[in-house]
Short mmCIF file of C-alpha atoms in Angstrom, two decimals:
data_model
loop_
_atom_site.label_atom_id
_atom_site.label_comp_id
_atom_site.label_asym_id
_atom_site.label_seq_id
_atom_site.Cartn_x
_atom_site.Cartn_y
_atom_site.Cartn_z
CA UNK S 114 82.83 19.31 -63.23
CA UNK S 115 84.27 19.99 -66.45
CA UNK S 116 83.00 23.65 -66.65
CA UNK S 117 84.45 23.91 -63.45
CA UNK S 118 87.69 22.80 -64.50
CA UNK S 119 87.82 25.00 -67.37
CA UNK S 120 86.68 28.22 -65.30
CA UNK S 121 90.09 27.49 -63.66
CA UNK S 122 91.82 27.29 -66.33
CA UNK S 123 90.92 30.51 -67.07
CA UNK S 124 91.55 31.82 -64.24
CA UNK S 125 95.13 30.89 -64.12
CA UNK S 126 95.37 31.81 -67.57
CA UNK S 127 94.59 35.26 -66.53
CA UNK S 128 96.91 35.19 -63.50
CA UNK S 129 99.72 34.62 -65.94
CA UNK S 130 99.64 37.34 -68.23
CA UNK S 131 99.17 39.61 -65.47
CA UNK S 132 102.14 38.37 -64.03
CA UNK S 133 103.69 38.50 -67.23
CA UNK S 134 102.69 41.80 -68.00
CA UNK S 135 103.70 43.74 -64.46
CA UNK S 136 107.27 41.81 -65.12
CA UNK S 137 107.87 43.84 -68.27
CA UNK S 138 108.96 47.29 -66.26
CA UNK S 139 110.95 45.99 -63.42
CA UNK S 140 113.50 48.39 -63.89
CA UNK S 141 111.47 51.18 -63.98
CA UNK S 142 109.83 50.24 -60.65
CA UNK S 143 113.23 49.10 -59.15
CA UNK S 144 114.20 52.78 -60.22
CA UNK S 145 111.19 54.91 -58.47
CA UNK S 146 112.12 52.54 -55.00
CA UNK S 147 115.73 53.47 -54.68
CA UNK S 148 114.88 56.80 -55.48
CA UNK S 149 112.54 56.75 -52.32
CA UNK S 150 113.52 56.61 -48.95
CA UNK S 151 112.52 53.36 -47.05
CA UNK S 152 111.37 54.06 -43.73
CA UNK S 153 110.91 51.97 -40.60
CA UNK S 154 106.91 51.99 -41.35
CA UNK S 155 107.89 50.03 -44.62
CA UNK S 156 109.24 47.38 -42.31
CA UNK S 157 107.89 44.19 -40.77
CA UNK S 158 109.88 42.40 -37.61
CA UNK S 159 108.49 38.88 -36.50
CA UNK S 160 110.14 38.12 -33.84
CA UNK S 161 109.77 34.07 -33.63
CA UNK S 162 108.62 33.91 -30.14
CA UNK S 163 106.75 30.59 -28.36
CA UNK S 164 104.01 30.41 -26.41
CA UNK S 165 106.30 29.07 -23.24
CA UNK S 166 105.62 31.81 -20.74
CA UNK S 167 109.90 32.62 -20.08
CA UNK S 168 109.73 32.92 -24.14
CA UNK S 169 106.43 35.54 -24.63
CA UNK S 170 108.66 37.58 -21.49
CA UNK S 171 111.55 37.24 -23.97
CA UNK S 172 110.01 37.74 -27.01
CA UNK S 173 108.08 40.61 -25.33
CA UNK S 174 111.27 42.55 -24.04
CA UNK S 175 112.96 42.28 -27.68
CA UNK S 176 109.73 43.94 -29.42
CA UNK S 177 109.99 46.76 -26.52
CA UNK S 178 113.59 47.55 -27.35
CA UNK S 179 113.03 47.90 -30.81
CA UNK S 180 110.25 49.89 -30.72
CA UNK S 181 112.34 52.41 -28.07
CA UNK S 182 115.47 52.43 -30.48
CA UNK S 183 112.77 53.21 -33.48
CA UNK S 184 111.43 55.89 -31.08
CA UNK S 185 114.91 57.26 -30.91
CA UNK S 186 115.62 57.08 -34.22
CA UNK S 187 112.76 59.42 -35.19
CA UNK S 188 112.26 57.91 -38.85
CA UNK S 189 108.89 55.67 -37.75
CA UNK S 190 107.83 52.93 -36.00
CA UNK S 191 108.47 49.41 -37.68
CA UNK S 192 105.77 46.78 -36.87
CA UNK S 193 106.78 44.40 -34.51
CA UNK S 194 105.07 40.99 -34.40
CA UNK S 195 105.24 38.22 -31.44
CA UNK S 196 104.97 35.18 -33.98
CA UNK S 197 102.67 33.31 -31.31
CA UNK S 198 100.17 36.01 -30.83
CA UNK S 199 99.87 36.29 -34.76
CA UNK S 200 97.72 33.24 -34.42
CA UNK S 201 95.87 30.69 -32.35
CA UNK S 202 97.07 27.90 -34.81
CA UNK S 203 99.62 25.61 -32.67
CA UNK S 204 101.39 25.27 -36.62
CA UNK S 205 102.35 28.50 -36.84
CA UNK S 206 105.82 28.27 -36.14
CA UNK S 207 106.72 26.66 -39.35
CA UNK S 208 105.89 29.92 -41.29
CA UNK S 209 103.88 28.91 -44.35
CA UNK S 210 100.99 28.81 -42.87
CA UNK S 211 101.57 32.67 -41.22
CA UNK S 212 102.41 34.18 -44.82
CA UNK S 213 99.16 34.90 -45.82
CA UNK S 214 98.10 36.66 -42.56
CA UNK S 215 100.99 38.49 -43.26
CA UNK S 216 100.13 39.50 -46.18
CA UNK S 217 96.92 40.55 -45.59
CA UNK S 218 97.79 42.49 -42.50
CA UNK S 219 101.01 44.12 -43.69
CA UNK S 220 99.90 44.77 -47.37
CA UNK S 221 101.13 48.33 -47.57
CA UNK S 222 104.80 47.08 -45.97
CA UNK S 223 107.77 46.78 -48.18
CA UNK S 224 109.92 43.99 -46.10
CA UNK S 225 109.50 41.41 -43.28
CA UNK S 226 112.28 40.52 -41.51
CA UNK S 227 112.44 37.37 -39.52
CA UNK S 228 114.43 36.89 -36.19
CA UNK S 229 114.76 35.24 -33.13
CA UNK S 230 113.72 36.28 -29.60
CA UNK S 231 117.58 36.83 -29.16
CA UNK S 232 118.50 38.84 -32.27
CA UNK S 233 119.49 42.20 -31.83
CA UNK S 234 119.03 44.46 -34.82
CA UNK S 235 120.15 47.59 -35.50
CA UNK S 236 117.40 49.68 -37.14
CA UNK S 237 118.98 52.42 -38.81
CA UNK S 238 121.73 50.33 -40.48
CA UNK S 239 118.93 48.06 -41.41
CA UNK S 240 117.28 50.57 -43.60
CA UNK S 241 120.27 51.20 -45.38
CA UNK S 242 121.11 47.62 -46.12
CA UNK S 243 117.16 46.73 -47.38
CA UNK S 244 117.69 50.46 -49.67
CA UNK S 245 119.60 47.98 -51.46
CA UNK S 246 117.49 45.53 -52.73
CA UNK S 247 114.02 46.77 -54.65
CA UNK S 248 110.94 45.26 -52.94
CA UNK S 249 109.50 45.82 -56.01
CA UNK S 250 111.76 42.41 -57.19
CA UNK S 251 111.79 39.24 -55.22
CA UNK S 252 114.60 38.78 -52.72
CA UNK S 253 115.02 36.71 -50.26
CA UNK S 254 117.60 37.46 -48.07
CA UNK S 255 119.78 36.48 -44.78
CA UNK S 256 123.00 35.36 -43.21
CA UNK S 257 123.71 32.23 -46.33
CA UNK S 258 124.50 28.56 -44.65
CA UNK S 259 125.17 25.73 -46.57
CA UNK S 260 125.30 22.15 -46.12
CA UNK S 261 129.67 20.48 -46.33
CA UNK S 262 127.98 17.06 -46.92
CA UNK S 263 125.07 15.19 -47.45
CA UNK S 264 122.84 15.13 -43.92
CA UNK S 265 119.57 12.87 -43.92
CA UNK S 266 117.91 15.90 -41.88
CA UNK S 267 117.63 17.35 -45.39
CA UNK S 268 116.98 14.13 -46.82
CA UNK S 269 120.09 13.78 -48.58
CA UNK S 270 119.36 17.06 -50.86
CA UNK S 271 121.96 18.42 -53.69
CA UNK S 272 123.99 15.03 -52.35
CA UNK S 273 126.26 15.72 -55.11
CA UNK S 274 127.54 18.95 -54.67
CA UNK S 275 125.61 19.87 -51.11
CA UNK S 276 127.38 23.66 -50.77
CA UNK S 277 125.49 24.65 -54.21
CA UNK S 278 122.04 25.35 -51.99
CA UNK S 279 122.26 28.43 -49.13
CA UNK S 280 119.72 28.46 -46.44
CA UNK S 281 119.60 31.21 -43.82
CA UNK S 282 120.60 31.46 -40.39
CA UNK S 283 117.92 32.61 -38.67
CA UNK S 284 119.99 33.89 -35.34
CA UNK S 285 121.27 36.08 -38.31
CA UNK S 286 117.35 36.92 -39.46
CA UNK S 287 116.40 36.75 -42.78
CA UNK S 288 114.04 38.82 -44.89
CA UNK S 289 111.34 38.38 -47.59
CA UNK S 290 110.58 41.69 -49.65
CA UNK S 291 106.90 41.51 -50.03
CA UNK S 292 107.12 41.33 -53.83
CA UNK S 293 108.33 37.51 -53.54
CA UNK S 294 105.76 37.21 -49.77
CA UNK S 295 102.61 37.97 -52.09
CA UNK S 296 103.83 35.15 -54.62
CA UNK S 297 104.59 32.99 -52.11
CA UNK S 298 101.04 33.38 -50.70
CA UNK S 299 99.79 32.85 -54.37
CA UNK S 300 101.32 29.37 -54.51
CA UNK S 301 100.12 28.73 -50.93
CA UNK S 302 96.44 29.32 -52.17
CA UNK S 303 96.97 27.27 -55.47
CA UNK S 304 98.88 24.75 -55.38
CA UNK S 305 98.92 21.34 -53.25
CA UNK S 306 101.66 21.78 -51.02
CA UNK S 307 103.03 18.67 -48.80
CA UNK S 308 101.57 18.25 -46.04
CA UNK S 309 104.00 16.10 -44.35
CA UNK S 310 107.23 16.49 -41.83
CA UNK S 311 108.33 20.14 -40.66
CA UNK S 312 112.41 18.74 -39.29
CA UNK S 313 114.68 21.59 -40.14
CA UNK S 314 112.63 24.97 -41.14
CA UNK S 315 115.22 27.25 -42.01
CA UNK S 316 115.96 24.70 -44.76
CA UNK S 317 112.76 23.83 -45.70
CA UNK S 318 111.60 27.52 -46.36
CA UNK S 319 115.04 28.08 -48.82
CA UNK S 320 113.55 25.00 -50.75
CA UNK S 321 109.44 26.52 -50.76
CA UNK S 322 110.88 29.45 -51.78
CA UNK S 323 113.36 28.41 -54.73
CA UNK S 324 110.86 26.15 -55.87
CA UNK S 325 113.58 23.71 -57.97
CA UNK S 326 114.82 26.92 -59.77
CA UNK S 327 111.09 28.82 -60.14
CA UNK S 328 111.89 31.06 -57.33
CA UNK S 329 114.90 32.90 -55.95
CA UNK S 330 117.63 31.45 -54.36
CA UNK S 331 118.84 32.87 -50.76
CA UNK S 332 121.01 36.37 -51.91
CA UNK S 333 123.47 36.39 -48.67
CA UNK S 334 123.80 39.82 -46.89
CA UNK S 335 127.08 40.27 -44.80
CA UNK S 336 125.72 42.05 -42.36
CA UNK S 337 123.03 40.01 -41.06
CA UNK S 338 125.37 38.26 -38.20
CA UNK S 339 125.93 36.32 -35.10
CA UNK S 340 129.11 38.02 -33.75
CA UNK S 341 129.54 41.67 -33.55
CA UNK S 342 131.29 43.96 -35.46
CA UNK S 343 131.20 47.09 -36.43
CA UNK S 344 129.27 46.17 -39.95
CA UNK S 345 126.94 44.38 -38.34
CA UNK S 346 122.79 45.09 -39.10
CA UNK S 347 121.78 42.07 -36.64
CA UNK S 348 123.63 40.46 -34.24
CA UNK S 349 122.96 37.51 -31.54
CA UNK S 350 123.53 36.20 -28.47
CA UNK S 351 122.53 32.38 -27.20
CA UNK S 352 120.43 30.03 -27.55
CA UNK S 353 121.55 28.70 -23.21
CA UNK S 354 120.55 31.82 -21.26
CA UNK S 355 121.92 32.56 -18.50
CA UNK S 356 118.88 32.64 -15.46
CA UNK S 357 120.59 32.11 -12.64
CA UNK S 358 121.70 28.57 -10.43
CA UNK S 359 121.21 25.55 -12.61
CA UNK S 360 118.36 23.09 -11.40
CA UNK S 361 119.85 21.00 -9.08
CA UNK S 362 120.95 17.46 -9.89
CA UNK S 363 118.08 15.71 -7.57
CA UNK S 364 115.53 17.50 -9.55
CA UNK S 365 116.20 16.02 -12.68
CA UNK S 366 115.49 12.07 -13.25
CA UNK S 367 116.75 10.34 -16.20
CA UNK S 368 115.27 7.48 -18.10
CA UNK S 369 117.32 5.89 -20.83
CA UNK S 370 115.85 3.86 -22.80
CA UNK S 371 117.72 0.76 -24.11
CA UNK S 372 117.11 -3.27 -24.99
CA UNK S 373 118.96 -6.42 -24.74
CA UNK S 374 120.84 -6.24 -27.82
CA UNK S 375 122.41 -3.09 -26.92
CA UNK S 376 123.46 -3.33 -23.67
CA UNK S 377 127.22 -4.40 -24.61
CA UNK S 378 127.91 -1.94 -26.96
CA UNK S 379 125.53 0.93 -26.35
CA UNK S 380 125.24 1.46 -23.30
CA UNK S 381 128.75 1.49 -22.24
CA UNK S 382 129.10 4.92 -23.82
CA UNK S 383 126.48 5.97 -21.95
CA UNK S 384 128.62 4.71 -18.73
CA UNK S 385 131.70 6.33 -19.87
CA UNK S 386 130.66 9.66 -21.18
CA UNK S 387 127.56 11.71 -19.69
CA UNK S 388 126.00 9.21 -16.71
CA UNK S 389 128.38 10.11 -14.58
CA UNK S 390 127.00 13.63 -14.24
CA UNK S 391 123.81 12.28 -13.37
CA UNK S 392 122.66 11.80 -9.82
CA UNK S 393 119.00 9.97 -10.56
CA UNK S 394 119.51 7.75 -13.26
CA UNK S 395 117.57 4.43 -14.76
CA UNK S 396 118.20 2.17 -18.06
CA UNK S 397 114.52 0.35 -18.84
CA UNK S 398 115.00 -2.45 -20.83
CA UNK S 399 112.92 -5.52 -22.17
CA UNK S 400 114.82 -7.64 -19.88
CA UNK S 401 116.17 -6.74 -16.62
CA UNK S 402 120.37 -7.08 -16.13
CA UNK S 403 121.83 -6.30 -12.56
CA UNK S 404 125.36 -5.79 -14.55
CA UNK S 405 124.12 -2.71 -15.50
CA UNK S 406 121.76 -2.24 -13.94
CA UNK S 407 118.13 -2.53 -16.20
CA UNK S 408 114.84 -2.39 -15.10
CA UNK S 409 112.38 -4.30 -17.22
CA UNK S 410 108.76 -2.85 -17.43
CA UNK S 411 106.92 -5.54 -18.72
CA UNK S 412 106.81 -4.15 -22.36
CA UNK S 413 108.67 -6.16 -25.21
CA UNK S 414 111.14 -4.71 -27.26
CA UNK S 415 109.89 -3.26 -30.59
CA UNK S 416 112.30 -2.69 -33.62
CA UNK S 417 110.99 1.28 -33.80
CA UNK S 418 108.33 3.40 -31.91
CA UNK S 419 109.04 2.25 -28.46
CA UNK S 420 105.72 4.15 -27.81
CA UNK S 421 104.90 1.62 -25.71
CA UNK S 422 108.00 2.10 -23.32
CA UNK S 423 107.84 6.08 -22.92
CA UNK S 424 104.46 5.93 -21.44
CA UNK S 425 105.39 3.00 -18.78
CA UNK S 426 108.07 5.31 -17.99
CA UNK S 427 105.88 8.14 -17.81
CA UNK S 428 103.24 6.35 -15.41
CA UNK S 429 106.50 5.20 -13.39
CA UNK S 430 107.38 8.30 -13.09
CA UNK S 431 104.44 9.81 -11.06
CA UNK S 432 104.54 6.64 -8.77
CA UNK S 433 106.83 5.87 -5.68
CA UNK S 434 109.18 3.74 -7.54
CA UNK S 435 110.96 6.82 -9.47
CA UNK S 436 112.36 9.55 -7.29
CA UNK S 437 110.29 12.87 -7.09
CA UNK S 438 111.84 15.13 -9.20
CA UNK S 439 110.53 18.42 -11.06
CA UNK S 440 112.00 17.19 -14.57
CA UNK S 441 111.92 14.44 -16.45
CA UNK S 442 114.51 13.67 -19.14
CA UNK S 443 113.83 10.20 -21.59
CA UNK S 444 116.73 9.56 -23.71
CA UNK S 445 117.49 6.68 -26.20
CA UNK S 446 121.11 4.56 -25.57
CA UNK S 447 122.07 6.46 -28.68
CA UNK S 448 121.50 9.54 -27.41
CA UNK S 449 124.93 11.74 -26.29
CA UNK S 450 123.94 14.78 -23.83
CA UNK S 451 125.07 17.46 -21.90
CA UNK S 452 123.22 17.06 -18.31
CA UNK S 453 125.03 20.26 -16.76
CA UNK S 454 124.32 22.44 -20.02
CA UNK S 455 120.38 20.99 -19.79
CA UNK S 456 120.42 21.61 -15.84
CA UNK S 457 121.40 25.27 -16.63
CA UNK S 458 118.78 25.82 -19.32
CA UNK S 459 115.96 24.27 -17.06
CA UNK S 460 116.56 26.95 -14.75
CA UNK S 461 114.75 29.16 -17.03
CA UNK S 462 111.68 27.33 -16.69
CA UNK S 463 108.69 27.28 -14.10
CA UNK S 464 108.37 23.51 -13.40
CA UNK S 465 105.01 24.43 -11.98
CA UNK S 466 104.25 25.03 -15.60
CA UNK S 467 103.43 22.16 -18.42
CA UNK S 468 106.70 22.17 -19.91
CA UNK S 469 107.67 20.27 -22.98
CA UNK S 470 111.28 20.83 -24.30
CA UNK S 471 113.41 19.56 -26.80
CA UNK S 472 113.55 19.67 -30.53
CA UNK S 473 110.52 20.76 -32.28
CA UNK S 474 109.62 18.78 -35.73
CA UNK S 475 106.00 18.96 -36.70
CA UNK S 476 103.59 16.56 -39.21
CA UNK S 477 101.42 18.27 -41.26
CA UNK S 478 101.62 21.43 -40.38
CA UNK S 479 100.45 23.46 -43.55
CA UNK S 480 96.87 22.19 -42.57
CA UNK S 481 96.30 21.35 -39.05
CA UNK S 482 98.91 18.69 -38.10
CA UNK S 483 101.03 18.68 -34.69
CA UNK S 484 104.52 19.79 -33.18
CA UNK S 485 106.23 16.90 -31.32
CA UNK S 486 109.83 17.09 -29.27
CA UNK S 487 112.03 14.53 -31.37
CA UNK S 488 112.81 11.39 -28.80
CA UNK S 489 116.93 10.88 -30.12
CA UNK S 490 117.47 14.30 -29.19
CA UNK S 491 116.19 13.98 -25.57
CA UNK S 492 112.97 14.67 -24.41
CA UNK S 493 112.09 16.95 -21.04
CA UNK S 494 108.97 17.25 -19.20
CA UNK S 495 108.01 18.99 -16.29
CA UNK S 496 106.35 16.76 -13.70
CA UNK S 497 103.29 18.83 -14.04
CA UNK S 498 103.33 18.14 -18.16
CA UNK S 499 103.41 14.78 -17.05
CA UNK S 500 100.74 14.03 -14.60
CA UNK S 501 98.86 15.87 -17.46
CA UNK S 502 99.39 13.53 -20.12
CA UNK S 503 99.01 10.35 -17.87
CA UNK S 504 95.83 11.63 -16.34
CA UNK S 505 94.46 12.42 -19.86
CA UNK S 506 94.41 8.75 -20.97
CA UNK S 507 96.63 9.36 -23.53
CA UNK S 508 97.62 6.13 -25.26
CA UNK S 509 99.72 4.73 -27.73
CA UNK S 510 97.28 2.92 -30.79
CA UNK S 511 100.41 0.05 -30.85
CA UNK S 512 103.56 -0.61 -28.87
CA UNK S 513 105.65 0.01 -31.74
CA UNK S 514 103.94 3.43 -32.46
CA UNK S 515 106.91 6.72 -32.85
CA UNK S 516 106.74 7.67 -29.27
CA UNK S 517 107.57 11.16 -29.89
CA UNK S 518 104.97 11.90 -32.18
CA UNK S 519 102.24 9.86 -30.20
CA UNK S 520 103.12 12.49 -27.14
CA UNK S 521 103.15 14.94 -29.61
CA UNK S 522 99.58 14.44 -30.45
CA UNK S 523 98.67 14.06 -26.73
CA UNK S 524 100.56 17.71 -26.22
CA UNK S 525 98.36 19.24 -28.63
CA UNK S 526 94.83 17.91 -27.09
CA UNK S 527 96.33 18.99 -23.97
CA UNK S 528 97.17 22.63 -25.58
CA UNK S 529 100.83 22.11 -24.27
CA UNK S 530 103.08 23.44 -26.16
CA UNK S 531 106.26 22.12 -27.28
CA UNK S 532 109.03 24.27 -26.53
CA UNK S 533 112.16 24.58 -28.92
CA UNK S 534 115.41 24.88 -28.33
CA UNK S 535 117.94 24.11 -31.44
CA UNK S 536 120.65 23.05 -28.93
CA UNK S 537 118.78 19.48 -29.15
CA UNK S 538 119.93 17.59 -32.11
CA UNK S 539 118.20 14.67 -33.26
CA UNK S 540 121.32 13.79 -35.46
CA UNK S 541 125.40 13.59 -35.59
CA UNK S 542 127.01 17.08 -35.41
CA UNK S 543 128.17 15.75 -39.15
CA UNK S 544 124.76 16.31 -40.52
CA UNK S 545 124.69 20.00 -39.39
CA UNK S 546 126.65 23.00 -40.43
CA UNK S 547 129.60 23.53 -39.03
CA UNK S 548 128.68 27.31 -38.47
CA UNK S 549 125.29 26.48 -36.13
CA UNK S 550 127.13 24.26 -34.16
CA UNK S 551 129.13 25.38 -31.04
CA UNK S 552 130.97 23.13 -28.80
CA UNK S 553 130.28 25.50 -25.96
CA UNK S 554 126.64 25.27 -26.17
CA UNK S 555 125.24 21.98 -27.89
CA UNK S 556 122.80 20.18 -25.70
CA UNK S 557 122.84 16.78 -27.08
CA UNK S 558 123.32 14.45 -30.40
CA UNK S 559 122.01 11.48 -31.45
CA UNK S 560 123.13 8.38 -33.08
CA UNK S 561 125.85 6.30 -33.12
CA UNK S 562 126.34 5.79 -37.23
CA UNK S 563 129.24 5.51 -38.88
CA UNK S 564 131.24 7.67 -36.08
CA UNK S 565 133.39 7.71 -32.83
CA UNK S 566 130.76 8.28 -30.11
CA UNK S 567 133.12 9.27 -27.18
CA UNK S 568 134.94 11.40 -29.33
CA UNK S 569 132.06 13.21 -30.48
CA UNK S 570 131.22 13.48 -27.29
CA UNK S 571 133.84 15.00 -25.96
CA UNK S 572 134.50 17.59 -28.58
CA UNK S 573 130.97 19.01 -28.37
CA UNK S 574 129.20 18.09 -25.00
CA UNK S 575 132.03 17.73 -22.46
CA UNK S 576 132.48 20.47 -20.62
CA UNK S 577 134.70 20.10 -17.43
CA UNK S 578 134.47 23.68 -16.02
CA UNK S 579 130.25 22.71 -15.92
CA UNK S 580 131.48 19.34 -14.44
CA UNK S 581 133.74 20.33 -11.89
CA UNK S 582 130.44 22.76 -10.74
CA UNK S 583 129.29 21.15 -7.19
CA UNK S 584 126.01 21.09 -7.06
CA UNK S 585 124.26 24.00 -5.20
CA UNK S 586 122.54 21.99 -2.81
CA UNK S 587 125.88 19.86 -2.39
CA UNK S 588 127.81 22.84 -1.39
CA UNK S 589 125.00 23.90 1.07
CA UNK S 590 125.17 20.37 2.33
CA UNK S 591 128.67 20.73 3.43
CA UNK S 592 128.64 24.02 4.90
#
């Protein structure tokens, strides 16, 4: 063991003074690049596409349009990746875990540029902006965000002075030049890394790559954007597509999930905010209350998990005591939503399909952990997905078990994938920043803490052109 040890020792010694030693003529190398001519060849583009068969289409018809404008362009073909083709690993998503393949496959490449199935980029301005920055140096790239205060999806990180640490936004893309990817990949093979919670990646990656002041910080480029204009490299559109009619009201059943202790102060903002757009609607409690009214299910309230609750309303669900819908929504009494902004994204999907949607977080991901939809911010399931999971005997190991992630575990035996969507927030729009957050678009919030609940949700979720909508089959109804 102890020659072992010292072999690696060695090893790393070595590693070092190589490092050390190509770091002496970084000018000279930064010198011969902007002296030659970048070309589209040099360039990666992974577009961050999901496995969800309306997001390959999507992801598909972005790489097809870049490849025509490249073929227009006449200066070479970039390589355009579908980030869930790269790899049959579920994890992939969350990045690390692709950088190696990357490198490996893309050696020869000088960038890789990172966007979203609804980026538009502009290829020949892009060249000119990269001719900027020397892949020969590490830089790391993108449209800079920053946290205005202290938000507990970071973990309270840089609480002091939160606006000192940029992350990118990736509608905006972001780039790696491959001088910092192959170090990256270095520390992926070396060192221990967490294996632990995946909540916000954009923010995550910023801190893997700074590595507490070892590593670059994000350099922000202004024109990697979300709104057009005439400087603009990338560009982007929406995260709520429109495809068409949104799913009617009857095909949607909600479940909210609540307890005694709440039902006085909780869910009367459920009452007076987003209910009322909701045509199938049930609270399940631990006790049942005809004031409101509750249904009990014969499962005792647990201070966290509630795993034990989701799946009797799950196995409810597929019996004649819940309406036959084609979705399934489970909320907690915390949870503030948009139903007519959801009902218009749903009509994207095939509920014939097993469809898991929400807000993606994953556990231990860097190995060969999971991706679970996050219960606060509202968890959807096709009827299909459900009858799946039920069927499967899929279980929680205790009552009190994190519901979300228990499904999420069930998901991945099931190879269902869970579909993302950032419009689901699992916290208070104070915990995001303000530049990712639109109060046109945002799907739902979570948590009552320390603000006004109706207010909040009636700055960012209430939308009375949507509301004022009849329903399609209402207006048929009354012809």
């Amino acid at each position: 063991m102890m020659e072992l040890y010292t072999f690696i020792l060695v090893l790393q010694g070595l590693f070092v003074l190589d490092h050390a030693a190509a770091e002496k003529e970084p000018s000279q190398a930064a010198e011969a690049q902007r002296n030659t001519a970048l070309g589209l060849e040099d360039v990666v583009i992974v577009i961050q596409s999901q496995p969800n068969a309306f997001h390959a289409r999507r992801g598909e018809n972005r790489k097809k349009q870049l490849l025509k404008q490249a073929a227009q362009l006449n200066k070479g073909a970039p390589h355009v990746v579908l980030l869930h083709e790269f790899s049959d690993y579920e994890g992939v998503w969350s990045i690390l875990p692709a950088l190696p393949l990357f490198s490996a496959s893309f050696g020869s490449a000088s960038w890789v540029l990172f966007i979203e199935e609804e980026t538009e980029v502009s290829l020949g301005q892009l060249l000119t902006v990269l001719q900027r920055y020397p892949a020969s140096e590490e830089w790391f790239l993108g449209r800079r965000l920053h946290d205005s205060e202290a938000s507990i999806i970071h973990h309270y990180a840089f609480a002091e002075d939160p606006a000192v640490f940029g992350y990118p936004d990736p509608a905006a893309g972001w780039a790696l030049s491959t001088a910092l990817l192959h170090r990256l990949v270095e520390r992926i093979h070396h060192e221990h890394l967490k294996s632990d919670f995946t909540i916000d990646l954009k923010h995550e990656i910023a801190l893997f790559i700074w590595s507490e002041g070892k590593g670059p910080k994000l350099t922000h480029v202004p024109e990697f954007c979300r709104e057009a204009e005439d400087h603009c490299v990338t560009t982007f559109t929406s995260y709520l597509p429109d495809c068409g009619a949104a799913v009617p009201k009857k095909n949607l059943f909600v479940a909210v999930k609540t307890c005694q202790k709440f039902h006085t102060d909780r869910v009367p903002v459920v009452t007076k905010t987003w209910e009322r757009d909701a045509e199938l609607l049930e609270f399940y409690s631990d006790v049942r209350d005809e004031s409101i009214p509750t249904i009990s299910l014969g499962v005792p309230n647990t201070d966290r998990g509630h795993c034990g609750k989701t799946f009797a309303i799950m196995k409810r669900f597929l019996t004649e005591a819940a309406p036959q819908t084609d979705w399934l929504l489970i909320v907690d009494d915390d949870t503030l939503i948009s139903l007519p902004r959801l009902r218009r994204l749903l009509s994207c999907y095939d509920h014939k399909e097993p469809v898991s949607l929400g807000e993606r977080y994953g556990y231990g991901l860097v190995q060969s952990g999971y991706s679970y939809p996050t219960g606060g911010a509202g968890m959807v399931l096709s009827r299909v997905a459900v009858a799946q999971i039920v069927s499967s005997g899929c279980s929680c190991y205790t009552l009190d078990a994190p519901d979300d992630m228990e499904l999420g575990m069930c998901l991945k035996t099931l190879d269902i994938p869970v579909t993302h969507n950032p419009l689901f927030h699992q916290a208070r729009p104070d915990d995001y920043a303000e530049a990712l957050l639109s109060s046109k678009e945002a799907i739902s919030f979570h948590k009552h803490w320390n603000i006004d609940p109706i207010a909040v949700y009636n700055r960012w979720l209430r939308d009375p052109d949507l509301r004022d909508q009849r329903d399609p089959d209402q207006a048929r109804d009354e012809l």
